PDB file of C-alpha atoms in Angstrom:
ATOM      1  CA  MET P   1       0.000   0.000   0.000  1.00 49.00           C
ATOM      2  CA  PRO P   2       1.431   3.442  -0.915  1.00 61.00           C
ATOM      3  CA  THR P   3       2.451   5.708   1.915  1.00 67.00           C
ATOM      4  CA  THR P   4       2.629   9.510   2.072  1.00 62.00           C
ATOM      5  CA  ASP P   5       5.584  11.827   2.450  1.00 54.00           C
ATOM      6  CA  ASP P   6       6.926  12.937   5.851  1.00 50.00           C
ATOM      7  CA  TYR P   7       6.127  16.619   5.213  1.00 46.00           C
ATOM      8  CA  GLY P   8       2.351  16.278   5.290  1.00 54.00           C
ATOM      9  CA  GLN P   9       1.874  17.185   1.627  1.00 49.00           C
ATOM     10  CA  GLY P  10      -0.064  14.069   0.694  1.00 59.00           C
ATOM     11  CA  ILE P  11       2.444  12.912  -1.922  1.00 59.00           C
ATOM     12  CA  GLN P  12       1.988   9.210  -2.582  1.00 65.00           C
ATOM     13  CA  LEU P  13       5.164   7.135  -2.228  1.00 64.00           C
ATOM     14  CA  ALA P  14       5.660   3.467  -3.034  1.00 65.00           C
ATOM     15  CA  SER P  15       6.143   1.142  -0.060  1.00 68.00           C
ATOM     16  CA  ASN P  16       8.006  -2.142   0.258  1.00 65.00           C
ATOM     17  CA  THR P  17       4.720  -4.077   0.134  1.00 68.00           C
ATOM     18  CA  ASP P  18       3.732  -2.680  -3.275  1.00 62.00           C
ATOM     19  CA  ALA P  19       4.315  -4.660  -6.450  1.00 66.00           C
ATOM     20  CA  PRO P  20       7.633  -3.460  -7.867  1.00 69.00           C
ATOM     21  CA  SER P  21       7.200  -0.983 -10.741  1.00 64.00           C
ATOM     22  CA  ILE P  22       9.677   1.810 -11.281  1.00 64.00           C
ATOM     23  CA  PRO P  23       7.512   3.599 -13.908  1.00 72.00           C
ATOM     24  CA  ILE P  24       4.478   3.644 -11.582  1.00 63.00           C
ATOM     25  CA  ALA P  25       6.579   4.829  -8.639  1.00 59.00           C
ATOM     26  CA  ILE P  26       8.112   7.636 -10.701  1.00 62.00           C
ATOM     27  CA  GLN P  27       4.708   8.609 -12.096  1.00 65.00           C
ATOM     28  CA  ALA P  28       3.175   8.802  -8.606  1.00 61.00           C
ATOM     29  CA  LEU P  29       6.079  10.880  -7.311  1.00 57.00           C
ATOM     30  CA  ALA P  30       5.930  13.253 -10.296  1.00 57.00           C
ATOM     31  CA  ALA P  31       2.144  13.617  -9.951  1.00 58.00           C
ATOM     32  CA  GLY P  32       2.585  14.591  -6.335  1.00 55.00           C
ATOM     33  CA  VAL P  33       5.594  16.885  -6.661  1.00 54.00           C
ATOM     34  CA  ILE P  34       5.027  18.777  -9.933  1.00 50.00           C
ATOM     35  CA  PRO P  35       1.686  20.396  -8.960  1.00 59.00           C
ATOM     36  CA  ARG P  36       3.326  21.660  -5.771  1.00 61.00           C
ATOM     37  CA  GLY P  37       6.229  23.325  -7.581  1.00 68.00           C
ATOM     38  CA  VAL P  38       6.244  26.458  -9.747  1.00 82.00           C
ATOM     39  CA  LEU P  39       4.899  25.593 -13.182  1.00 83.00           C
ATOM     40  CA  SER P  40       6.036  27.783 -16.084  1.00 82.00           C
ATOM     41  CA  PHE P  41       3.706  28.649 -18.985  1.00 88.00           C
ATOM     42  CA  ALA P  42       4.040  30.942 -21.981  1.00 91.00           C
ATOM     43  CA  SER P  43       0.748  32.672 -21.117  1.00 93.00           C
ATOM     44  CA  GLY P  44      -2.463  32.377 -19.170  1.00 92.00           C
ATOM     45  CA  THR P  45      -4.054  30.862 -22.269  1.00 94.00           C
ATOM     46  CA  GLU P  46      -1.480  28.068 -22.371  1.00 91.00           C
ATOM     47  CA  ARG P  47      -1.951  27.493 -18.646  1.00 93.00           C
ATOM     48  CA  GLY P  48      -5.700  27.169 -19.048  1.00 93.00           C
ATOM     49  CA  ALA P  49      -5.287  24.748 -21.938  1.00 92.00           C
ATOM     50  CA  THR P  50      -2.921  22.583 -19.870  1.00 88.00           C
ATOM     51  CA  LEU P  51      -4.427  22.601 -16.378  1.00 88.00           C
ATOM     52  CA  TYR P  52      -7.898  21.138 -16.789  1.00 87.00           C
ATOM     53  CA  GLY P  53      -9.882  17.978 -16.210  1.00 87.00           C
ATOM     54  CA  PRO P  54      -9.888  15.567 -13.276  1.00 84.00           C
ATOM     55  CA  ASP P  55      -6.239  14.577 -13.689  1.00 78.00           C
ATOM     56  CA  ARG P  56      -4.620  17.958 -14.396  1.00 81.00           C
ATOM     57  CA  ALA P  57      -6.856  20.501 -12.705  1.00 89.00           C
ATOM     58  CA  PRO P  58      -5.044  23.125 -10.578  1.00 90.00           C
ATOM     59  CA  VAL P  59      -4.866  22.398  -6.861  1.00 84.00           C
ATOM     60  CA  GLU P  60      -5.023  24.892  -4.021  1.00 88.00           C
ATOM     61  CA  GLY P  61      -1.584  26.332  -3.324  1.00 87.00           C
ATOM     62  CA  MET P  62      -0.280  25.744  -6.853  1.00 87.00           C
ATOM     63  CA  LEU P  63       2.104  28.419  -8.164  1.00 91.00           C
ATOM     64  CA  THR P  64       2.526  29.242 -11.848  1.00 90.00           C
ATOM     65  CA  TRP P  65       4.824  31.633 -13.694  1.00 89.00           C
ATOM     66  CA  LEU P  66       3.500  33.369 -16.833  1.00 89.00           C
ATOM     67  CA  ARG P  67       6.396  34.269 -19.097  1.00 87.00           C
ATOM     68  CA  ASP P  68       4.554  36.810 -21.269  1.00 86.00           C
ATOM     69  CA  VAL P  69       3.824  39.108 -18.314  1.00 79.00           C
ATOM     70  CA  ASN P  70       6.575  37.924 -15.908  1.00 81.00           C
ATOM     71  CA  ARG P  71       4.027  37.166 -13.181  1.00 84.00           C
ATOM     72  CA  LEU P  72       3.779  34.653 -10.359  1.00 88.00           C
ATOM     73  CA  ASP P  73       0.216  33.446  -9.699  1.00 89.00           C
ATOM     74  CA  LEU P  74      -1.251  31.412  -6.826  1.00 90.00           C
ATOM     75  CA  PHE P  75      -4.305  29.153  -7.147  1.00 92.00           C
ATOM     76  CA  ASP P  76      -6.462  29.893  -4.099  1.00 91.00           C
ATOM     77  CA  GLY P  77      -8.824  26.977  -4.647  1.00 90.00           C
ATOM     78  CA  THR P  78     -11.072  28.919  -7.000  1.00 92.00           C
ATOM     79  CA  ASN P  79      -8.959  31.243  -9.155  1.00 91.00           C
ATOM     80  CA  PHE P  80      -5.370  32.103  -9.963  1.00 91.00           C
ATOM     81  CA  VAL P  81      -4.433  35.369  -8.236  1.00 87.00           C
ATOM     82  CA  ALA P  82      -1.265  37.367  -8.842  1.00 84.00           C
ATOM     83  CA  VAL P  83       1.197  37.333  -5.961  1.00 82.00           C
ATOM     84  CA  SER P  84       4.177  38.971  -7.640  1.00 68.00           C
ATOM     85  CA  THR P  85       5.273  40.789 -10.752  1.00 68.00           C
ATOM     86  CA  GLY P  86       8.715  40.274 -12.219  1.00 59.00           C
ATOM     87  CA  ALA P  87      11.276  43.062 -12.276  1.00 61.00           C
ATOM     88  CA  SER P  88       9.431  45.732 -14.237  1.00 75.00           C
ATOM     89  CA  ALA P  89      11.768  48.310 -15.749  1.00 88.00           C
ATOM     90  CA  TRP P  90      10.836  51.976 -15.833  1.00 95.00           C
ATOM     91  CA  THR P  91       9.834  53.140 -19.319  1.00 97.00           C
ATOM     92  CA  THR P  92       9.972  56.758 -20.475  1.00 98.00           C
ATOM     93  CA  ILE P  93       6.715  58.368 -21.606  1.00 98.00           C
ATOM     94  CA  ASN P  94       6.974  60.352 -24.851  1.00 98.00           C
ATOM     95  CA  LEU P  95       5.570  63.846 -24.420  1.00 98.00           C
ATOM     96  CA  VAL P  96       3.501  66.153 -26.578  1.00 98.00           C
ATOM     97  CA  SER P  97       5.238  69.435 -27.428  1.00 97.00           C
ATOM     98  CA  PRO P  98       5.739  71.940 -25.801  1.00 97.00           C
ATOM     99  CA  PHE P  99       6.001  69.823 -22.631  1.00 98.00           C
ATOM    100  CA  THR P 100       9.540  68.737 -21.710  1.00 98.00           C
ATOM    101  CA  GLN P 101      11.054  66.163 -19.386  1.00 98.00           C
ATOM    102  CA  ASN P 102      12.584  66.643 -15.921  1.00 98.00           C
ATOM    103  CA  GLY P 103      10.335  69.416 -14.673  1.00 98.00           C
ATOM    104  CA  ASN P 104      11.669  71.004 -11.458  1.00 97.00           C
ATOM    105  CA  THR P 105      14.596  68.517 -11.721  1.00 98.00           C
ATOM    106  CA  ASN P 106      12.240  65.720 -10.616  1.00 98.00           C
ATOM    107  CA  GLY P 107      13.402  63.355 -13.324  1.00 98.00           C
ATOM    108  CA  THR P 108      11.969  62.002 -16.551  1.00 98.00           C
ATOM    109  CA  LEU P 109       8.276  61.086 -16.636  1.00 98.00           C
ATOM    110  CA  GLN P 110       8.199  57.274 -16.648  1.00 98.00           C
ATOM    111  CA  TYR P 111       5.844  54.386 -15.905  1.00 97.00           C
ATOM    112  CA  ARG P 112       6.097  50.781 -14.780  1.00 94.00           C
ATOM    113  CA  LEU P 113       3.812  47.872 -13.939  1.00 90.00           C
ATOM    114  CA  LEU P 114       3.526  47.387 -10.179  1.00 86.00           C
ATOM    115  CA  ASN P 115       1.988  44.584  -8.149  1.00 79.00           C
ATOM    116  CA  ILE P 116       0.725  45.298  -4.631  1.00 76.00           C
ATOM    117  CA  SER P 117      -0.762  42.354  -2.726  1.00 70.00           C
ATOM    118  CA  GLY P 118      -1.893  40.733  -5.940  1.00 71.00           C
ATOM    119  CA  GLU P 119      -3.340  43.942  -7.401  1.00 81.00           C
ATOM    120  CA  GLU P 120      -1.708  45.079 -10.634  1.00 84.00           C
ATOM    121  CA  SER P 121      -1.226  48.818 -10.807  1.00 92.00           C
ATOM    122  CA  LEU P 122       0.355  51.545 -12.904  1.00 94.00           C
ATOM    123  CA  GLN P 123       3.049  53.582 -11.161  1.00 95.00           C
ATOM    124  CA  LEU P 124       4.389  56.913 -12.406  1.00 97.00           C
ATOM    125  CA  ARG P 125       7.433  58.984 -11.476  1.00 98.00           C
ATOM    126  CA  GLY P 126       9.159  62.152 -12.642  1.00 98.00           C
ATOM    127  CA  ALA P 127       7.821  65.518 -13.755  1.00 98.00           C
ATOM    128  CA  ILE P 128       7.238  67.546 -16.890  1.00 98.00           C
ATOM    129  CA  GLY P 129       7.979  71.171 -17.624  1.00 98.00           C
ATOM    130  CA  ARG P 130       6.641  73.892 -19.850  1.00 97.00           C
ATOM    131  CA  SER P 131       8.294  77.248 -20.487  1.00 96.00           C
ATOM    132  CA  SER P 132       5.425  79.123 -22.106  1.00 96.00           C
ATOM    133  CA  TYR P 133       1.645  79.060 -22.533  1.00 97.00           C
ATOM    134  CA  PRO P 134      -0.831  80.893 -24.748  1.00 97.00           C
ATOM    135  CA  ALA P 135      -2.717  83.781 -23.172  1.00 96.00           C
ATOM    136  CA  SER P 136      -5.761  81.559 -22.643  1.00 96.00           C
ATOM    137  CA  PRO P 137      -4.641  77.917 -22.543  1.00 97.00           C
ATOM    138  CA  ALA P 138      -7.097  75.052 -22.977  1.00 97.00           C
ATOM    139  CA  TYR P 139      -8.428  73.788 -19.641  1.00 98.00           C
ATOM    140  CA  ASN P 140      -7.227  70.253 -20.329  1.00 98.00           C
ATOM    141  CA  THR P 141      -4.644  68.586 -22.546  1.00 98.00           C
ATOM    142  CA  ILE P 142      -3.196  65.185 -23.377  1.00 98.00           C
ATOM    143  CA  ILE P 143       0.483  65.081 -22.405  1.00 98.00           C
ATOM    144  CA  ASN P 144       1.763  61.838 -23.978  1.00 98.00           C
ATOM    145  CA  SER P 145       2.328  61.609 -27.733  1.00 98.00           C
ATOM    146  CA  THR P 146       1.893  57.831 -27.817  1.00 98.00           C
ATOM    147  CA  PRO P 147      -0.511  55.791 -25.666  1.00 98.00           C
ATOM    148  CA  LEU P 148       0.674  53.568 -22.846  1.00 98.00           C
ATOM    149  CA  PRO P 149       0.731  49.873 -23.799  1.00 95.00           C
ATOM    150  CA  SER P 150      -2.382  47.826 -23.117  1.00 94.00           C
ATOM    151  CA  ILE P 151      -0.761  45.937 -20.219  1.00 90.00           C
ATOM    152  CA  VAL P 152      -0.728  49.145 -18.113  1.00 94.00           C
ATOM    153  CA  ARG P 153      -4.061  50.642 -19.186  1.00 97.00           C
ATOM    154  CA  PRO P 154      -6.786  50.711 -16.507  1.00 97.00           C
ATOM    155  CA  SER P 155     -10.074  48.908 -17.020  1.00 96.00           C
ATOM    156  CA  THR P 156     -11.966  52.139 -16.231  1.00 98.00           C
ATOM    157  CA  LEU P 157     -11.016  55.801 -16.010  1.00 98.00           C
ATOM    158  CA  ARG P 158      -8.741  56.610 -13.038  1.00 98.00           C
ATOM    159  CA  THR P 159      -8.699  60.184 -11.731  1.00 98.00           C
ATOM    160  CA  VAL P 160      -6.066  61.414  -9.251  1.00 98.00           C
ATOM    161  CA  LEU P 161      -4.546  64.656  -8.003  1.00 98.00           C
ATOM    162  CA  ILE P 162      -1.031  65.643  -9.039  1.00 98.00           C
ATOM    163  CA  PRO P 163       1.115  68.540  -7.751  1.00 98.00           C
ATOM    164  CA  CYS P 164       2.206  71.546  -9.769  1.00 98.00           C
ATOM    165  CA  SER P 165       4.283  74.660  -9.208  1.00 97.00           C
ATOM    166  CA  ASP P 166       2.676  77.623  -7.462  1.00 94.00           C
ATOM    167  CA  GLN P 167       4.793  79.904  -9.622  1.00 93.00           C
ATOM    168  CA  ALA P 168       2.642  81.474 -12.344  1.00 93.00           C
ATOM    169  CA  SER P 169      -0.252  79.419 -10.990  1.00 95.00           C
ATOM    170  CA  ASP P 170      -3.053  80.158  -8.548  1.00 95.00           C
ATOM    171  CA  ARG P 171      -3.271  76.472  -7.656  1.00 95.00           C
ATOM    172  CA  ILE P 172      -0.761  73.870  -6.458  1.00 97.00           C
ATOM    173  CA  SER P 173      -2.509  70.738  -7.735  1.00 97.00           C
ATOM    174  CA  MET P 174      -4.154  69.584 -10.929  1.00 98.00           C
ATOM    175  CA  LYS P 175      -6.292  66.649 -12.021  1.00 98.00           C
ATOM    176  CA  LEU P 176      -4.857  63.709 -13.920  1.00 98.00           C
ATOM    177  CA  ASP P 177      -7.056  61.307 -15.853  1.00 98.00           C
ATOM    178  CA  VAL P 178      -5.425  57.968 -16.692  1.00 98.00           C
ATOM    179  CA  GLN P 179      -7.621  56.933 -19.578  1.00 98.00           C
ATOM    180  CA  THR P 180      -8.519  53.451 -20.779  1.00 98.00           C
ATOM    181  CA  ASP P 181      -7.001  54.243 -24.193  1.00 98.00           C
ATOM    182  CA  GLY P 182      -3.555  54.749 -22.648  1.00 98.00           C
ATOM    183  CA  TYR P 183      -3.483  58.545 -22.763  1.00 98.00           C
ATOM    184  CA  LEU P 184      -2.766  60.829 -19.798  1.00 98.00           C
ATOM    185  CA  GLN P 185      -4.898  63.962 -19.648  1.00 98.00           C
ATOM    186  CA  VAL P 186      -4.188  66.845 -17.284  1.00 98.00           C
ATOM    187  CA  PHE P 187      -6.933  69.291 -16.233  1.00 98.00           C
ATOM    188  CA  GLY P 188      -6.796  72.691 -14.562  1.00 98.00           C
ATOM    189  CA  PHE P 189      -4.998  75.100 -16.909  1.00 98.00           C
ATOM    190  CA  ALA P 190      -6.313  78.661 -17.088  1.00 97.00           C
ATOM    191  CA  THR P 191      -5.201  82.231 -17.685  1.00 97.00           C
ATOM    192  CA  THR P 192      -4.022  82.256 -14.068  1.00 96.00           C
ATOM    193  CA  THR P 193      -2.817  78.644 -14.022  1.00 97.00           C
ATOM    194  CA  LYS P 194       0.299  78.197 -16.145  1.00 98.00           C
ATOM    195  CA  PRO P 195       2.641  76.109 -13.997  1.00 98.00           C
ATOM    196  CA  PRO P 196       6.242  75.687 -15.234  1.00 98.00           C
ATOM    197  CA  TRP P 197       6.258  72.116 -13.896  1.00 98.00           C
ATOM    198  CA  ILE P 198       3.814  69.332 -13.058  1.00 98.00           C
ATOM    199  CA  GLY P 199       4.821  66.343 -10.917  1.00 98.00           C
ATOM    200  CA  PHE P 200       3.886  62.658 -11.035  1.00 98.00           C
ATOM    201  CA  ASN P 201       5.974  61.114  -8.252  1.00 98.00           C
ATOM    202  CA  GLY P 202       3.919  58.759  -6.063  1.00 93.00           C
ATOM    203  CA  VAL P 203       1.051  58.340  -8.539  1.00 97.00           C
ATOM    204  CA  ILE P 204      -0.292  54.775  -8.429  1.00 95.00           C
ATOM    205  CA  VAL P 205      -3.604  53.716  -9.984  1.00 97.00           C
ATOM    206  CA  SER P 206      -5.228  50.293  -9.980  1.00 95.00           C
ATOM    207  CA  LEU P 207      -5.569  48.553 -13.300  1.00 92.00           C
TER     208      LEU P 207
END
């Protein structure tokens, strides 16, 4: 009769009283160990096509790595939930003229994919500058010349406050809309609101 491992994981091991069969023993060990390791898949689609049915269904506690998004997922008994995101490099955001990078020496405006307790988010850093405005600037404007990639676009509109210079401005904060199409739109410009810099450090929005 098979016995179980000494670590309480329920892995079936061959015993001395079992009929000798190396293939069956190896198969039982693999079936017990592999689902409890970190399984690597090209994508969530490949994972779903592989882990199904009574013999290969995911088990609670299973970890998988998705190579297309560099993400570690945990199966909680019902669904796979993200527990970590791989090292996500900062990427520079291309700006619409006449906005420039490194406003108030706060660095280049950049984004990255962030994971906080299983919740994927968009994080921004840096600041933009502008040396001149028309006499009556438009109240709102898109600041990025190309949209953010789909992997960091929110499922619905995200609106947050961002700081701006009080020089040449009667306000010290503006409104940022992170749009579902990947564009960043800033609101609050006026004849008395022409800030030479606008900051994005600390901005994090849920995706």
